[in-house]
Tab-separated table of C-alpha atoms and ligand atoms in Angstrom:
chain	number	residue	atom	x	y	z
U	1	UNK	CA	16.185	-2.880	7.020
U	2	UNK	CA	18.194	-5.544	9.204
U	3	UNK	CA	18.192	-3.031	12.079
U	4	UNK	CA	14.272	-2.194	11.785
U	5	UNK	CA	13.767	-6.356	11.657
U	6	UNK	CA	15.755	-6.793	14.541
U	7	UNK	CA	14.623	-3.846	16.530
U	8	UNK	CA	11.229	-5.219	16.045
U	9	UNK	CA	12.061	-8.269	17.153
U	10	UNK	CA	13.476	-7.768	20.775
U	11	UNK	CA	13.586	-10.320	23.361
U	12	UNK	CA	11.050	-8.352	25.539
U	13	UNK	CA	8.630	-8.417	22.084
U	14	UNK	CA	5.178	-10.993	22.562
U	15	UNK	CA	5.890	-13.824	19.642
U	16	UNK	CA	2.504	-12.710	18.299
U	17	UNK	CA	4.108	-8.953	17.278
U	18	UNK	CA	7.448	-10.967	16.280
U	19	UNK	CA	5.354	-13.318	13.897
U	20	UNK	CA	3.146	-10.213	12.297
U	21	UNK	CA	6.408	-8.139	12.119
U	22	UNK	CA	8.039	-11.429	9.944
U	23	UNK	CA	5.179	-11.144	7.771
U	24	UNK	CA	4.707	-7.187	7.304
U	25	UNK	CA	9.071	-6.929	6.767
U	26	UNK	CA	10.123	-9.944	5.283
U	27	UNK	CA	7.028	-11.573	3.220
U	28	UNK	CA	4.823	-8.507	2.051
U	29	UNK	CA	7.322	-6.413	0.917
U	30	UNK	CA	9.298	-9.018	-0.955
U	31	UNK	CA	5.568	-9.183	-3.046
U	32	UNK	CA	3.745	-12.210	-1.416
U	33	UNK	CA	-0.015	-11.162	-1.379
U	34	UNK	CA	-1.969	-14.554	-1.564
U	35	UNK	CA	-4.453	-13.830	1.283
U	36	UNK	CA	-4.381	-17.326	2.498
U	37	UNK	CA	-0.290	-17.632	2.762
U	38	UNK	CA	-0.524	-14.325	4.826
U	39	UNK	CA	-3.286	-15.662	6.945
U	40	UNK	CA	-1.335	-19.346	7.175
U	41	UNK	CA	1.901	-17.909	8.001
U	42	UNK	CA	0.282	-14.985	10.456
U	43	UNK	CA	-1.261	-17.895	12.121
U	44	UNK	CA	1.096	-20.468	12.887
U	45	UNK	CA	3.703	-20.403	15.953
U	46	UNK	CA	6.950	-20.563	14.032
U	47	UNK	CA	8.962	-20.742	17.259
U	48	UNK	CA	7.129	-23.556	18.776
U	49	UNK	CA	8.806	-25.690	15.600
U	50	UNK	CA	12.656	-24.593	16.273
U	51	UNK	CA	15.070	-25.818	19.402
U	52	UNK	CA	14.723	-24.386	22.457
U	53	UNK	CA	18.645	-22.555	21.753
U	54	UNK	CA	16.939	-20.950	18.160
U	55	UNK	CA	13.914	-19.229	19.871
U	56	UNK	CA	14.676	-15.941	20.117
U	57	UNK	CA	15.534	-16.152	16.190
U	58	UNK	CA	12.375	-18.436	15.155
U	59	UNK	CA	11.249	-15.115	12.922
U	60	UNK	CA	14.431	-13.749	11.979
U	61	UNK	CA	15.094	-14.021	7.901
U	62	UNK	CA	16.840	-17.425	7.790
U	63	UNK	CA	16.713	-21.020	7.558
U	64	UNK	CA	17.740	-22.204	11.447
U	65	UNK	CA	19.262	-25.744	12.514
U	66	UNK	CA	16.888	-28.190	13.796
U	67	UNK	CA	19.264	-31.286	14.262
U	68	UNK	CA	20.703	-34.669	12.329
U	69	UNK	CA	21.750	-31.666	10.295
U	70	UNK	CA	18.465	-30.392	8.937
U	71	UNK	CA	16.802	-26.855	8.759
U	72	UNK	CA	13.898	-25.040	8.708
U	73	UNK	CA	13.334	-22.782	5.313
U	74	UNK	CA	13.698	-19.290	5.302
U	75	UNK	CA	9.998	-18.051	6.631
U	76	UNK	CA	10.437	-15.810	3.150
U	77	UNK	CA	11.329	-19.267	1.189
U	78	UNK	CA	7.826	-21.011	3.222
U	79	UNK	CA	6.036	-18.171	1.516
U	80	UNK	CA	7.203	-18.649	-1.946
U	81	UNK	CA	6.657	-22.193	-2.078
U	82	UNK	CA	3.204	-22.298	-0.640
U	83	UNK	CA	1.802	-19.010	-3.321
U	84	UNK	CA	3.421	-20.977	-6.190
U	85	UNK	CA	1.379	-24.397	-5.298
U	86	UNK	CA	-2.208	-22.043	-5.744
U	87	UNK	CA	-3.545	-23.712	-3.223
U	88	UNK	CA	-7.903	-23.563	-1.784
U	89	UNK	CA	-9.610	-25.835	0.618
U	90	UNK	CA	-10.728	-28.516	-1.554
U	91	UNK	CA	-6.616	-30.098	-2.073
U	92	UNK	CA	-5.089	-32.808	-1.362
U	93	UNK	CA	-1.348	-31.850	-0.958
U	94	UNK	CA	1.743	-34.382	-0.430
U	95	UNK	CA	4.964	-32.845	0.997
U	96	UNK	CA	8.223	-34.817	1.302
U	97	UNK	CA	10.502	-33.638	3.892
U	98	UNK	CA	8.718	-32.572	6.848
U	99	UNK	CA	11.695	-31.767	9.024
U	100	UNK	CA	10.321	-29.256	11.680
U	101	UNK	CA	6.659	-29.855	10.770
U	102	UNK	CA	6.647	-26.373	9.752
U	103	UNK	CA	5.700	-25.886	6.457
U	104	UNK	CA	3.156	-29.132	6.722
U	105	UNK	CA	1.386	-26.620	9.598
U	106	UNK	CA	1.515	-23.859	7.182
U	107	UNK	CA	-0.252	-26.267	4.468
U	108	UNK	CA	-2.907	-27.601	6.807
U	109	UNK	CA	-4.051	-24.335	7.242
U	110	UNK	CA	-4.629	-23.498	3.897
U	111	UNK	CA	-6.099	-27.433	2.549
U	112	UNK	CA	-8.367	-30.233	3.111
U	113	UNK	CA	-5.275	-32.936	3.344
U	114	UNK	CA	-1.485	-33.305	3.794
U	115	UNK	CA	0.874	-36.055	3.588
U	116	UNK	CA	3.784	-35.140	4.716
U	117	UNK	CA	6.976	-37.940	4.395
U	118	UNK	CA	10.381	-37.613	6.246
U	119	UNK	CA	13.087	-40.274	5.636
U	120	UNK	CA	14.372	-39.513	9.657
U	121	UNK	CA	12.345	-40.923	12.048
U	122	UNK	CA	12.760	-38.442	15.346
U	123	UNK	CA	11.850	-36.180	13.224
U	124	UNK	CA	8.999	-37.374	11.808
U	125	UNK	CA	7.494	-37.985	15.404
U	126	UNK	CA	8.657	-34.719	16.971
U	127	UNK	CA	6.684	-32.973	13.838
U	128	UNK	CA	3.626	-35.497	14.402
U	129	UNK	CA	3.583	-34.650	18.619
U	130	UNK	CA	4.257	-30.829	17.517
U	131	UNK	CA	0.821	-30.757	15.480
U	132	UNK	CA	-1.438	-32.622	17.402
U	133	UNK	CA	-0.160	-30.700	20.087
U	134	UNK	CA	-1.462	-27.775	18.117
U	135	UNK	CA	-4.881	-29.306	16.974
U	136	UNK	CA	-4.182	-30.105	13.744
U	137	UNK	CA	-5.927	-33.472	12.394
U	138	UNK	CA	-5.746	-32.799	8.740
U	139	UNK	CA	-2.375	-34.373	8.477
U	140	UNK	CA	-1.019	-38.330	7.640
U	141	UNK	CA	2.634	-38.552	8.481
U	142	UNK	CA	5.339	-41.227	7.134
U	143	UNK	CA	8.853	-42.176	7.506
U	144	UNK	CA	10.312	-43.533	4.533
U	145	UNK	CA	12.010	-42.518	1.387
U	146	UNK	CA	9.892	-39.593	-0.128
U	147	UNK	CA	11.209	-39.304	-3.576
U	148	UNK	CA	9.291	-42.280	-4.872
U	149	UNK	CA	6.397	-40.787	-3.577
U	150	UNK	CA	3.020	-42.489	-1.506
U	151	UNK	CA	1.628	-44.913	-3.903
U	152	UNK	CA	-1.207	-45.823	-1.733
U	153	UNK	CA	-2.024	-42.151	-1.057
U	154	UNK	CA	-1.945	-40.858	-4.812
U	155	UNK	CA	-3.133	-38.931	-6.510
U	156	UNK	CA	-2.652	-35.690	-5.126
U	157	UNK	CA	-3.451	-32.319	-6.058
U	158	UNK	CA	-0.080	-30.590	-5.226
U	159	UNK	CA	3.074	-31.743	-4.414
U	160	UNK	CA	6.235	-29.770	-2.411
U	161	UNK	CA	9.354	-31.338	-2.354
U	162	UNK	CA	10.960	-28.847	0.601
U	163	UNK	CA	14.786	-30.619	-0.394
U	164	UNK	CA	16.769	-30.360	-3.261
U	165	UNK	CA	17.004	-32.904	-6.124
U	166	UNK	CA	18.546	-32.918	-9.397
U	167	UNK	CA	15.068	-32.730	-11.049
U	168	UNK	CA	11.172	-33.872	-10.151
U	169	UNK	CA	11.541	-37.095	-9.831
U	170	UNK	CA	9.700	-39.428	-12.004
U	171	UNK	CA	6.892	-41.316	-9.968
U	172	UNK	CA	6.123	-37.671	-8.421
U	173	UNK	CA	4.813	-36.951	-11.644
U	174	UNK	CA	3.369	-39.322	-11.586
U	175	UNK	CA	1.324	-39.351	-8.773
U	176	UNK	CA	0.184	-35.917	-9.402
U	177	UNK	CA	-3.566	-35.631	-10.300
U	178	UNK	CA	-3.948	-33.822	-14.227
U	179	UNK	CA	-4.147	-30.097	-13.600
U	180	UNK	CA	-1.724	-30.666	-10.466
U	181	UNK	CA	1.018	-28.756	-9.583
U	182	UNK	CA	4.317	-29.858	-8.431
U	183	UNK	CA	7.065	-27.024	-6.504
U	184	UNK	CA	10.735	-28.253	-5.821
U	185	UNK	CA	14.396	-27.037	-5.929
U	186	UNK	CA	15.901	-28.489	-8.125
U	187	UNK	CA	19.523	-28.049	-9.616
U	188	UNK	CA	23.122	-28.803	-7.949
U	189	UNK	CA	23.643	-29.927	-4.949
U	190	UNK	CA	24.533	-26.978	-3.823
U	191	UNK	CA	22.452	-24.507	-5.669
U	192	UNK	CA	19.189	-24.578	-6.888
U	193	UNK	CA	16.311	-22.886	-8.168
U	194	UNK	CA	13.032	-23.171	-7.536
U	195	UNK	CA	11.101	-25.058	-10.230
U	196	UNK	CA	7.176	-25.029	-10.413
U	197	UNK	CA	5.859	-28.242	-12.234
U	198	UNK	CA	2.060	-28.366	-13.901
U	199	UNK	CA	0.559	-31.652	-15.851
U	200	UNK	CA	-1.976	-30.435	-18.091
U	201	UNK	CA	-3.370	-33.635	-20.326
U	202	UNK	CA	-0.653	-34.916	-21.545
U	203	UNK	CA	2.026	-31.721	-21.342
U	204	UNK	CA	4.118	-30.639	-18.762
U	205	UNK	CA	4.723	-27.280	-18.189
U	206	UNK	CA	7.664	-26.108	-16.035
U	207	UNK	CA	8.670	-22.726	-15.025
U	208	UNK	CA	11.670	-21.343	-13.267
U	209	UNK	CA	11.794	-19.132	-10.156
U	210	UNK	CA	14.453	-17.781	-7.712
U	211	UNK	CA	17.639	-18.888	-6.708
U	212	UNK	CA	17.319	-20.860	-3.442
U	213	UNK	CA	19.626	-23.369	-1.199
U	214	UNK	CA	18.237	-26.346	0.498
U	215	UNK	CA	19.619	-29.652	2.114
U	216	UNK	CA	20.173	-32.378	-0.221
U	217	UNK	CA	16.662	-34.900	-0.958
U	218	UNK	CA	18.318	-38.382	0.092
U	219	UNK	CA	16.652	-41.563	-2.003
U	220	UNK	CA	16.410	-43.529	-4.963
U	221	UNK	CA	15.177	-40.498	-7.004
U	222	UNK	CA	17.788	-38.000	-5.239
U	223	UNK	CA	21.185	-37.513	-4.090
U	224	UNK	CA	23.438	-40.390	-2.727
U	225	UNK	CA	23.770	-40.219	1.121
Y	1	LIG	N1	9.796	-28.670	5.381
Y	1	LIG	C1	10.675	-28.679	6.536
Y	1	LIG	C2	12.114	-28.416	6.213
Y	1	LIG	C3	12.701	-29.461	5.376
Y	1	LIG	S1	14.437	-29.735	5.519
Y	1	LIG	C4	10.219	-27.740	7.620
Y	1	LIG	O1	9.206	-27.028	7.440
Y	1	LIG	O2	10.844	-27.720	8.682
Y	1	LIG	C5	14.469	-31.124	4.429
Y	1	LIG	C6	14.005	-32.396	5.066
Y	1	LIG	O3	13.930	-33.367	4.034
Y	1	LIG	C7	14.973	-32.938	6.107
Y	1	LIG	O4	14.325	-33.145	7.320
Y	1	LIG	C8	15.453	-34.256	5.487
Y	1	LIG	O5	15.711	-35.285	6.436
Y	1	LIG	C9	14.295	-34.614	4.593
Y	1	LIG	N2	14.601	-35.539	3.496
Y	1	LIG	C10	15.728	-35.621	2.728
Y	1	LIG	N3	15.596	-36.598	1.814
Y	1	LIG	C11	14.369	-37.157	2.000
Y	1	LIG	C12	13.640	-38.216	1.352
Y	1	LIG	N4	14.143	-38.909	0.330
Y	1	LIG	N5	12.404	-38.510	1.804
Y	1	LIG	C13	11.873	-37.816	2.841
Y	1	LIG	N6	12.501	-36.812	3.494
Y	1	LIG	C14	13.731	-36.475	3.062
C-alpha cells in the first residue's frame, strides 16, 4: 500500500492527482464517506499550508513540521475529526489551534463560520495571509489562549480542539450551543484518543474513538508550558 501511495505520488505528479490520490488511498478506504469531508478535503491545496522543504510530502500519510515545533494532522486524522463534528452550512464552528490554517480551510468549506484561535502569533498571521490568499472570508482569527474559549464569540455550534488536553475543558462546554458537539484528544500527554463531546439539555454524552497523537494544548485549561 506504501509503495502504490508513493508511486502515485511522484514528483513529476500535478498536486491536483496527488490531492485526489490522498483522498481515494488514505481517507476512503480507511471508511470516511461524508460527502462534504471528501469534497472539503478534495478541494483544498494541502501543500500550499506546509514549508516550502515539506512539499513534495504535503499528501503523504503523516502529520509534517510546520515550525516553533508544531504540525499539521495526519490528512487521515483532518478527516476523522471533521465527519465526527456532523457538520452542514448553517454552523457556527470554533477551532482552537489553527497552526497551518489547514484544517480551519477544510472547515470553511463545509460551514457558515469559523473561529479559529492560536496561542502563537506568526502563526496565526501566516494562516490568516494563507486564506485570504485563497478567498476565504468566512473565517475570524485570534491569538490568545484557546482553552478558555471566545467568550464574546459564543455560542457555537461545534467545537475542535486540534491539540491534546487532559479532558474538554470546562468553559468549552460551556460555550457550546445545546445540541452542539465538541471533538478533541484528550488523554496523556503523550497519547490520546479522540473524544467526541455532545450537550443535549442538560446531559453530556461522550464517546470514545481512535488512538491518536497530537502536540500538547498550552493554557489555563491544558498542559503547563
Ligand atoms: N489545526 C492545525 C494543526 C494544529 S497543531 C492545522 O490544521 O495545521 C496544534 C496547534 O495548537 C499549534 O499550532 C499550537 O501552537 C496550538 N496551541 C496549543 N495550545 C494552544 C492554546 N491554548 N490556544 C490556542 N492554540 C494552542
Amino acid at each position: 500500500m506504501i509503495d502504490r501511495i508513493r508511486s502515485l505520488q511522484s514528483p513529476d505528479q500535478p498536486f491536483d492527482d496527488r490531492r485526489r490520490a490522498m483522498v481515494d488511498t488514505q481517507i476512503m478506504t480507511r471508511g470516511i464517506h461524508a460527502p462534504l469531508v471528501l469534497e472539503a478535503m478534495s478541494k483544498v491545496p494541502r501543500h500550499l499550508f506546509v514549508g516550502s522543504d515539506a512539499v513534495e510530502r504535503a499528501y503523504y500519510d503523516m502529520a509534517l513540521d510546520i515550525g516553533m515545533g508544531q504540525t499539521i494532522s495526519q490528512p487521515y486524522m483532518v478527516a476523522v475529526m471533521t465527519e465526527l463534528l456532523g457538520l452542514n452550512s448553517t454552523l457556527r464552528v470554533l477551532e482552537i489551534g489553527t497552526g497551518s490554517g489547514y484544517q480551519a480551510a477544510i472547515l470553511a468549506e463545509i460551514v457558515r463560520e469559523v473561529c479559529t484561535i492560536e496561542r502563537i502569533e506568526s502563526h496565526t498571521e501566516r494562516a490568516r495571509h494563507r486564506l485570504n490568499d485563497l478567498g476565504y472570508t468566512n473565517v475570524r482569527f485570534r491569538t490568545a489562549d484557546g482553552s478558555v474559549g471566545w467568550a464574546e464569540e459564543a455560542p457555537f455550534d461545534r467545537i475542535l480542539i486540534t491539540a491534546a488536553a487532559p479532558d474538554i475543558p470546562q468553559p468549552l462546554i460551556e460555550q457550546l450551543t445545546d445540541g452542539g458537539i465538541a471533538v478533541a484528544p484528550v488523554g496523556a500527554r503523550h497519547t490520546q484518543q479522540l473524544l467526541k463531546l455532545q450537550k443535549s439539555g442538560g446531559d453530556i454524552v461522550r464517546e470514545f474513538y481512535v488512538p491518536c497523537l497530537f502536540v500538547p494544548l498550552i493554557g489555563q485549561y491544558g498542559w503547563q508550558e
